Amino acid sequence: MHVIMNFDSLDPALAEYAPALHAPLDPVLDPHLNPNLLQPVELDHDGVGLDGLSVQDNVGLMDGIYSELHSAVSEVGVPISSAHFDVHEEMLWVGNHGGHATSFFSPALERYSSFQVHASNDIRQIQSLESGIMFLTKNNLKYMTRGGLIIFDYLMDESVDNHSLLLTDNSTLLMGGMQSHVIQMDLNTVQETQRYTTEVPGITVMRQSNRFFFCGHSSGKLSLRDLRTFNVEHEFDAYSGSLSDFDVHGNLVVTCGFSSRMNVLTCDRFLKVYDLRMMRAITPLQVHVDPLFLRFVPTYTSRLAIISQRGQCQFCEPTGLASPADIFHVSTVSQAIMSFDVSSSKQVFAFGDSDGCVHLWSATPDATFNTYSRDSEFALPCMVDNLPHLDWTQDLLPLSLIPMPLINETLLSDWPAANCTPAPRRAPPVDPEILRNMKQVGFIGYSPNPRTKLRNQVPYQLDSEYDNFNQVPESPIGREEEPHLYMVPKKYRKVTIKYSKLGLEDFDFKHYNKTLFAGLEPHIPNAYCNCMIQVMYLLEPVRRLVQNHLCQKEFCLSCELGFLFHMLDLSRGDPCQASNFLRAFRTIPEAAALGLILADSDEATGKMNIGRLIQSWCRFLLTQLHQETQELEGPQAYRGAGNTSSFASPGGSVIGQLFGCEVENCSMCRCGKETVRVSTTLLFTLYYPDLHNNDKAPQDTEFVEVLRRSICLEQNTQAWCENCEKYQPTVQTRNIRCLPDVLVINCEVNSSKEAEFWRVQAEYAFKKALRKAELMFPPPPPPPPKEPSIGQWGEPGPDASAPFIPSVEELRNVWIPYSLKMKLSKNKELEVLNCTEAEEPSQSEEDTDEATNVYDLMATVVHILDPRTGGSLVAHIKVGETYHQRKEGVTHQQWYLFNDFLIEPVDKCEAAQFDMSWKVPTILFYAKRNLNSKYNLTIKNPIEASVLLAEASLARKQRKCHATFIPLLLNEMPQAGELVGLDAEFVTLNQEEAELRSDGTKSTIKPSQMSVARITCVRGQGPNEGVPFIDDYISTQEQVVDYLTQYSGIKPGDLDAKISSKHLTTLKSTYLKLRFLIDVGVKFVGHGLQKDFRVINLMVPKDQVIDTVYLFHIPRKRMISLRYLAWYFLDLKIQGETHDSIEDARTALQLYRKYLELSRNGTEPENFRKVLKGLYEKGRKMDWKVPEPENQNSPKNAPVYSAMMGL
């Protein structure tokens, strides 16, 4: 008879809990069996006397018989939702429905630690690792030490409902639940690395074997998935209702669950058994309890342990019959069993019930949880009774054994910062005798040893003349140490990419950037503006503006910036390149006229003042974007919904709305003639008080006052007066008519006097902040003097009720405010005031005629001084909630440091601190509070399908008879998931810079700069499969130093519109075609696509790239060329004299078809691996060279290949 499980009296969340993954234990017999489940046996109670029964003196646990060893309470009345035996230490971990975790030490269940994991959600699974414990709740994964300290806290989206986790190896984790995907996570970087879509949602239990991932679904299905791709290989319909648990051992899978009968879930007493060799169900196993949990018992047999929610446990063979004699009971006092786990030693198992109790059962009195457990770390005993004796004769005795009292005086060990500044010792210069006799061979100098100094010894006392840090040491060792950077924190120093033989493939960018925001690579010419690009990207209205903009100009900064921002959106922490944007930037005549384009020699030697340069660059970029986005153009082939007229009013632009400020300039001659001109400015420059008086120090001046004077500028100058008809001294005044939404301030700290002014004002502000802090937070009165007792000693700690007190270091070197308020009266009189970050404009201010804006500091761009290379530029940016929501899935604001590809969270104070000895402010950005609410931030892709249609060539001599491709027709437009073969060819613009090390190896200083010269796309399916629909040669205005004809097939003249016979287009035109294909969702097939997309400057999602170089590759072995693969698998001889991109794209498509054929569409990876092993064996024998036709036949005729194909 089947028993219907009643869940009405329990917490509804209990039925959704999935048991943890652990091994089961040995079969046992309980001496106290439930008489209702035993076969009826009549006993003659009158025939046996009590004195005839023998009673043992000592009744204890017997080996092989499971009995209750101990029980303990975790939290009274709160159900235990998860139990887990620590696999490294002798501990049992339990988590309850209130989000609280408790650990017990040893089988005696001594309480070890107890802490809150989540405020409200239940703990659904626990997993122990070597350094801590991992807890899974509904949408949160928390990794904590065994003492309760947080190692990391990974918060997921609110829609996520996790139920199970699976540790696939030491650093990879899978999480599944009611959502329609499984999340793969890297524990080293604490980042989501993959998201696998599941056809059947509701994964509540996950297991792993050496062949499959096993996923149990709440719908009653059991799916077997590939270990590498997570694709479904097989699927079993186990139960019509729901699956509660399953386990795997050898070739058997056993499941238990619920069946749906008359719309009621009924616990099914038949366990479904599946044979993995035949992939089908075998005879089901009928049991005598209502199964909720089950485990295999892989000790001396493959027995099963089946546990019911009522506390009954039965053991049976999976292919035999269940006996009611193999049942024992857990004394839960009418409480339901909610969790179950087995120790790794198979000697102990634990039950957690719905009343918060944990029951420990064992088969032996001296049981252990693990076969080999490491020692647990216990807290030191509290030293209350007496203090330890300190032996002053021992040098290594820690003085911290005596606790510190709470005092207000300065400690003796609290040294001033001046005494703690590191002062590295400079190396002495090279002996002049060595330099005089040195002979140079190449770049290595050789000289006889003059024997003037002891071997390997340097005098400690150096001459004072070498203590000057402004002098560059002659010793190479001194140059390596970079003594001028001794005070600069490492994260602010200029970062460089170390190139290896593999280029960038083995460079660890994640070491510099552990966030999901994208950095920018610095090795491109004129990449000094990377930090300003990041500032513009993180201004939400600017990002939306340029991503909706599209025009027909070949070199449009707004278009290129939109393409770059799209790449930054798609990136998940990988760095991007601004190569196409900087290429367009170099072609603009105004940029060259302003001196913004640097030669390579200027960047290397640091001749330019890069701080002044970035301020000019900012002014130029805002002006250029303003002009490009306000132009009213006619119908365009490229423009769709991204028309600027939908974004701004005619004649205006969003740049003007954001940064623009209408300015009234008034010139007054002494004759009384007044001239008024009205203009628009996009930024303001700071003008400082008179700094030419060297006798007296600058006066105490607040930043807001300097800013007001700089905006409302008044100065005397010589100007032409039409009334006097000559140059006359005039008074020029400037007033503003409106307030901008984003206030951009060029700091103009270009000399030592301005730097000294900032330093002095920061000192004034520091002293005022200290006085203010003392008034707001006075020190507590000293306690009355008395003899301290042991009970009064304690650990110093912050008072939870005390207000936040800024530290002294946070107040240092800060002059600018974090927030300011600007008021513009009806008479256009400007008032600039300091305000707090929590302050909002009052209602009375909003009702008056005054225009009032509250601005918050949003970004600062600073110049890091370096006298050798001219320094570098970094940016502090306050990243808003919308970016965190897209990238991290959380909604909060955080300051970050952007230093090319180094991105790191920083404190707010670092953005406003400027130590003028190494960190000089250049540009400040203040954004109006709640700025984004004023603008429409939706983005609609402006690239339409018309970009793929036929277009005219730029080449004058191109003829239709020379056409190498057939453009797509309207009925051939690609759809998501369709295949497109792709190949690209490149030319070299700049050769790489390299040097030879002393050991003879080559070190790449700067890689060669490549430019795409030809892009080919071929159809991947349909009747015209293999026919190109894009074969564009890219016109370039830059000088080509090497056409690489042997490898690219590009010849001199092919890229020149005057003499070329090819189909010549602009890079922007072809770029739009590829962007459209990416946005549609096609899958690109090619060989070595990673480099192709990198040079084209495209970011393509990984699931849209099929690279044959990785399909036919065994890990940790060499990559195989397309030419050899084509000969080996397709019997094709390609790339004879030169490369042809059409031929290469077609070959890559054919290789992918061959891969699907050999691997049976990816379902037989083992057979395909055997084919790859044969490929590598053949390649090593032939030295990876394709034989000549007369020397050797195709491998298709070889017996080895035929045998492998038979697999």
Short mmCIF file of N, CA and C in Angstrom, two decimals, residues 382-479:
data_model
loop_
_atom_site.label_atom_id
_atom_site.label_comp_id
_atom_site.label_asym_id
_atom_site.label_seq_id
_atom_site.Cartn_x
_atom_site.Cartn_y
_atom_site.Cartn_z
N CYS A 382 40.88 32.50 26.91
CA CYS A 382 40.83 33.88 27.38
C CYS A 382 41.70 34.04 28.62
N MET A 383 42.60 35.00 28.58
CA MET A 383 43.51 35.24 29.70
C MET A 383 42.86 36.25 30.65
N VAL A 384 42.08 35.72 31.58
CA VAL A 384 41.38 36.58 32.51
C VAL A 384 41.98 36.47 33.92
N ASP A 385 42.30 35.23 34.31
CA ASP A 385 42.76 35.03 35.69
C ASP A 385 44.12 35.67 35.93
N ASN A 386 45.05 35.44 35.04
CA ASN A 386 46.39 36.01 35.25
C ASN A 386 47.03 36.29 33.91
N LEU A 387 47.99 37.20 33.92
CA LEU A 387 48.72 37.55 32.71
C LEU A 387 49.99 36.72 32.65
N PRO A 388 50.42 36.36 31.43
CA PRO A 388 51.63 35.52 31.33
C PRO A 388 52.88 36.30 31.74
N HIS A 389 53.84 35.58 32.20
CA HIS A 389 55.11 36.19 32.58
C HIS A 389 55.95 36.42 31.33
N LEU A 390 56.48 37.63 31.19
CA LEU A 390 57.31 37.97 30.04
C LEU A 390 58.77 37.87 30.42
N ASP A 391 59.48 37.06 29.66
CA ASP A 391 60.92 36.92 29.87
C ASP A 391 61.63 37.91 28.95
N TRP A 392 62.13 39.00 29.53
CA TRP A 392 62.70 40.07 28.71
C TRP A 392 64.01 39.66 28.06
N THR A 393 64.57 38.53 28.45
CA THR A 393 65.84 38.09 27.85
C THR A 393 65.63 37.45 26.48
N GLN A 394 64.38 37.11 26.15
CA GLN A 394 64.10 36.50 24.86
C GLN A 394 63.77 37.58 23.82
N ASP A 395 64.55 37.63 22.75
CA ASP A 395 64.35 38.68 21.74
C ASP A 395 63.09 38.47 20.92
N LEU A 396 62.68 37.25 20.75
CA LEU A 396 61.55 36.96 19.85
C LEU A 396 60.23 36.86 20.60
N LEU A 397 60.19 37.20 21.88
CA LEU A 397 58.95 37.12 22.64
C LEU A 397 58.00 38.23 22.20
N PRO A 398 56.76 37.90 21.75
CA PRO A 398 55.85 38.96 21.29
C PRO A 398 55.28 39.76 22.46
N LEU A 399 55.41 41.08 22.37
CA LEU A 399 54.86 41.94 23.41
C LEU A 399 53.33 42.00 23.33
N SER A 400 52.75 41.51 22.24
CA SER A 400 51.30 41.57 22.09
C SER A 400 50.58 40.60 23.01
N LEU A 401 51.34 39.79 23.79
CA LEU A 401 50.69 38.91 24.75
C LEU A 401 49.99 39.71 25.84
N ILE A 402 50.44 40.94 26.09
CA ILE A 402 49.78 41.80 27.06
C ILE A 402 48.78 42.67 26.31
N PRO A 403 47.48 42.58 26.63
CA PRO A 403 46.49 43.40 25.89
C PRO A 403 46.68 44.87 26.16
N MET A 404 46.26 45.68 25.18
CA MET A 404 46.42 47.13 25.27
C MET A 404 45.22 47.76 25.96
N PRO A 405 45.45 48.73 26.84
CA PRO A 405 44.32 49.46 27.43
C PRO A 405 43.81 50.52 26.46
N LEU A 406 42.62 51.01 26.69
CA LEU A 406 42.04 52.09 25.90
C LEU A 406 42.60 53.41 26.40
N ILE A 407 43.36 54.11 25.55
CA ILE A 407 43.99 55.38 25.94
C ILE A 407 43.71 56.42 24.87
N ASN A 408 43.92 57.67 25.21
CA ASN A 408 43.72 58.78 24.29
C ASN A 408 45.02 59.41 23.85
N GLU A 409 46.13 59.10 24.56
CA GLU A 409 47.41 59.70 24.20
C GLU A 409 48.01 58.99 23.00
N THR A 410 48.98 59.68 22.38
CA THR A 410 49.70 59.09 21.24
C THR A 410 50.67 58.03 21.74
N LEU A 411 50.70 56.89 21.09
CA LEU A 411 51.61 55.82 21.48
C LEU A 411 53.03 56.14 21.04
N LEU A 412 53.99 55.55 21.74
CA LEU A 412 55.38 55.77 21.39
C LEU A 412 55.71 55.19 20.03
N SER A 413 55.01 54.10 19.67
CA SER A 413 55.29 53.45 18.38
C SER A 413 54.59 54.12 17.21
N ASP A 414 53.78 55.13 17.48
CA ASP A 414 53.06 55.83 16.42
C ASP A 414 53.97 56.91 15.83
N TRP A 415 54.85 56.50 14.95
CA TRP A 415 55.84 57.41 14.36
C TRP A 415 55.17 58.35 13.37
N PRO A 416 55.69 59.54 13.21
CA PRO A 416 55.15 60.42 12.16
C PRO A 416 55.43 59.86 10.78
N ALA A 417 54.63 60.30 9.82
CA ALA A 417 54.74 59.76 8.46
C ALA A 417 56.10 60.07 7.84
N ALA A 418 56.71 61.19 8.23
CA ALA A 418 58.01 61.55 7.65
C ALA A 418 59.08 60.53 8.00
N ASN A 419 58.96 59.91 9.19
CA ASN A 419 59.95 58.92 9.59
C ASN A 419 59.68 57.55 8.99
N CYS A 420 58.51 57.36 8.39
CA CYS A 420 58.15 56.06 7.83
C CYS A 420 58.25 56.04 6.30
N THR A 421 58.67 57.13 5.70
CA THR A 421 58.77 57.19 4.24
C THR A 421 59.94 56.32 3.77
N PRO A 422 59.71 55.40 2.84
CA PRO A 422 60.83 54.56 2.37
C PRO A 422 61.85 55.42 1.62
N ALA A 423 63.10 55.14 1.90
CA ALA A 423 64.19 55.87 1.24
C ALA A 423 65.17 54.85 0.70
N PRO A 424 64.96 54.35 -0.50
CA PRO A 424 65.86 53.32 -1.03
C PRO A 424 67.26 53.88 -1.28
N ARG A 425 68.23 53.02 -1.10
CA ARG A 425 69.62 53.44 -1.27
C ARG A 425 69.97 53.41 -2.75
N ARG A 426 70.57 54.48 -3.21
CA ARG A 426 70.95 54.58 -4.62
C ARG A 426 72.24 53.83 -4.88
N ALA A 427 72.31 53.22 -6.05
CA ALA A 427 73.55 52.56 -6.44
C ALA A 427 74.57 53.60 -6.89
N PRO A 428 75.84 53.39 -6.62
CA PRO A 428 76.86 54.36 -7.03
C PRO A 428 77.04 54.35 -8.53
N PRO A 429 77.57 55.40 -9.11
CA PRO A 429 77.80 55.43 -10.56
C PRO A 429 78.92 54.47 -10.95
N VAL A 430 78.94 54.13 -12.24
CA VAL A 430 79.98 53.25 -12.76
C VAL A 430 81.32 53.97 -12.71
N ASP A 431 82.34 53.22 -12.35
CA ASP A 431 83.69 53.78 -12.25
C ASP A 431 84.10 54.38 -13.60
N PRO A 432 84.56 55.64 -13.62
CA PRO A 432 84.99 56.25 -14.91
C PRO A 432 86.07 55.45 -15.61
N GLU A 433 86.91 54.73 -14.86
CA GLU A 433 87.95 53.92 -15.49
C GLU A 433 87.34 52.81 -16.34
N ILE A 434 86.23 52.26 -15.85
CA ILE A 434 85.55 51.21 -16.62
C ILE A 434 84.95 51.78 -17.90
N LEU A 435 84.34 52.97 -17.79
CA LEU A 435 83.73 53.58 -18.97
C LEU A 435 84.79 53.98 -19.99
N ARG A 436 85.97 54.40 -19.50
CA ARG A 436 87.01 54.88 -20.42
C ARG A 436 87.58 53.72 -21.23
N ASN A 437 87.72 52.53 -20.62
CA ASN A 437 88.34 51.38 -21.30
C ASN A 437 87.31 50.44 -21.93
N MET A 438 86.02 50.82 -21.91
CA MET A 438 84.98 49.91 -22.38
C MET A 438 84.94 49.85 -23.90
N LYS A 439 84.85 48.65 -24.41
CA LYS A 439 84.66 48.42 -25.85
C LYS A 439 83.26 47.84 -26.05
N GLN A 440 82.55 48.41 -27.02
CA GLN A 440 81.16 48.05 -27.24
C GLN A 440 81.03 47.16 -28.47
N VAL A 441 80.41 46.01 -28.30
CA VAL A 441 80.11 45.09 -29.40
C VAL A 441 78.59 45.00 -29.47
N GLY A 442 78.01 45.58 -30.53
CA GLY A 442 76.55 45.67 -30.59
C GLY A 442 76.08 46.64 -29.51
N PHE A 443 75.25 46.17 -28.62
CA PHE A 443 74.80 47.03 -27.52
C PHE A 443 75.35 46.55 -26.17
N ILE A 444 76.36 45.67 -26.18
CA ILE A 444 76.96 45.14 -24.96
C ILE A 444 78.38 45.70 -24.83
N GLY A 445 78.69 46.24 -23.67
CA GLY A 445 80.02 46.79 -23.42
C GLY A 445 80.87 45.85 -22.59
N TYR A 446 82.15 45.77 -22.94
CA TYR A 446 83.11 44.93 -22.23
C TYR A 446 84.26 45.81 -21.76
N SER A 447 84.71 45.58 -20.49
CA SER A 447 85.80 46.39 -19.94
C SER A 447 86.55 45.56 -18.90
N PRO A 448 87.87 45.72 -18.80
CA PRO A 448 88.63 45.01 -17.75
C PRO A 448 88.29 45.55 -16.38
N ASN A 449 88.35 44.69 -15.38
CA ASN A 449 88.04 45.07 -14.01
C ASN A 449 89.21 45.85 -13.42
N PRO A 450 89.04 47.11 -13.01
CA PRO A 450 90.16 47.88 -12.45
C PRO A 450 90.54 47.45 -11.04
N ARG A 451 89.79 46.59 -10.40
CA ARG A 451 90.06 46.08 -9.05
C ARG A 451 90.14 47.19 -8.02
N THR A 452 89.30 48.21 -8.18
CA THR A 452 89.32 49.31 -7.22
C THR A 452 88.36 49.09 -6.05
N LYS A 453 87.46 48.10 -6.16
CA LYS A 453 86.50 47.83 -5.09
C LYS A 453 86.47 46.34 -4.80
N LEU A 454 86.04 46.02 -3.59
CA LEU A 454 85.92 44.63 -3.21
C LEU A 454 84.82 43.96 -4.01
N ARG A 455 84.97 42.69 -4.23
CA ARG A 455 84.02 41.94 -5.05
C ARG A 455 82.67 41.85 -4.33
N ASN A 456 81.58 42.15 -5.08
CA ASN A 456 80.20 42.05 -4.59
C ASN A 456 79.94 42.91 -3.37
N GLN A 457 80.66 43.99 -3.19
CA GLN A 457 80.43 44.88 -2.06
C GLN A 457 80.29 46.31 -2.54
N VAL A 458 79.37 47.03 -1.89
CA VAL A 458 79.11 48.43 -2.21
C VAL A 458 79.20 49.21 -0.90
N PRO A 459 79.93 50.32 -0.84
CA PRO A 459 80.00 51.10 0.41
C PRO A 459 78.62 51.62 0.80
N TYR A 460 78.31 51.53 2.09
CA TYR A 460 76.99 51.95 2.55
C TYR A 460 76.85 53.46 2.50
N GLN A 461 77.86 54.19 2.94
CA GLN A 461 77.80 55.65 2.93
C GLN A 461 78.15 56.16 1.54
N LEU A 462 77.21 56.79 0.90
CA LEU A 462 77.41 57.33 -0.44
C LEU A 462 77.65 58.82 -0.36
N ASP A 463 78.24 59.36 -1.39
CA ASP A 463 78.43 60.80 -1.43
C ASP A 463 77.08 61.49 -1.52
N SER A 464 77.04 62.69 -0.94
CA SER A 464 75.76 63.41 -0.90
C SER A 464 75.28 63.80 -2.29
N GLU A 465 76.23 63.92 -3.23
CA GLU A 465 75.81 64.34 -4.56
C GLU A 465 74.96 63.29 -5.26
N TYR A 466 75.02 62.03 -4.79
CA TYR A 466 74.22 60.99 -5.42
C TYR A 466 72.91 60.75 -4.69
N ASP A 467 72.64 61.53 -3.65
CA ASP A 467 71.37 61.37 -2.95
C ASP A 467 70.25 62.18 -3.58
N ASN A 468 70.56 62.92 -4.64
CA ASN A 468 69.54 63.73 -5.29
C ASN A 468 68.73 62.83 -6.23
N PHE A 469 67.44 62.76 -6.02
CA PHE A 469 66.61 61.86 -6.81
C PHE A 469 66.38 62.38 -8.22
N ASN A 470 66.74 63.63 -8.49
CA ASN A 470 66.54 64.16 -9.83
C ASN A 470 67.62 63.68 -10.79
N GLN A 471 68.72 63.09 -10.24
CA GLN A 471 69.82 62.64 -11.10
C GLN A 471 69.60 61.20 -11.51
N VAL A 472 69.72 60.89 -12.76
CA VAL A 472 69.56 59.53 -13.25
C VAL A 472 70.84 58.75 -12.97
N PRO A 473 70.79 57.64 -12.26
CA PRO A 473 72.02 56.91 -11.95
C PRO A 473 72.62 56.29 -13.20
N GLU A 474 73.97 56.18 -13.19
CA GLU A 474 74.64 55.58 -14.32
C GLU A 474 74.53 54.06 -14.30
N SER A 475 74.36 53.49 -13.10
CA SER A 475 74.33 52.05 -12.99
C SER A 475 73.03 51.50 -13.57
N PRO A 476 73.09 50.44 -14.34
CA PRO A 476 71.85 49.85 -14.83
C PRO A 476 70.95 49.36 -13.69
N ILE A 477 71.56 48.95 -12.58
CA ILE A 477 70.76 48.50 -11.44
C ILE A 477 69.94 49.65 -10.89
N GLY A 478 70.55 50.82 -10.82
CA GLY A 478 69.82 51.98 -10.35
C GLY A 478 68.66 52.34 -11.25
N ARG A 479 68.84 52.17 -12.56
CA ARG A 479 67.75 52.48 -13.48
C ARG A 479 66.60 51.50 -13.32
#
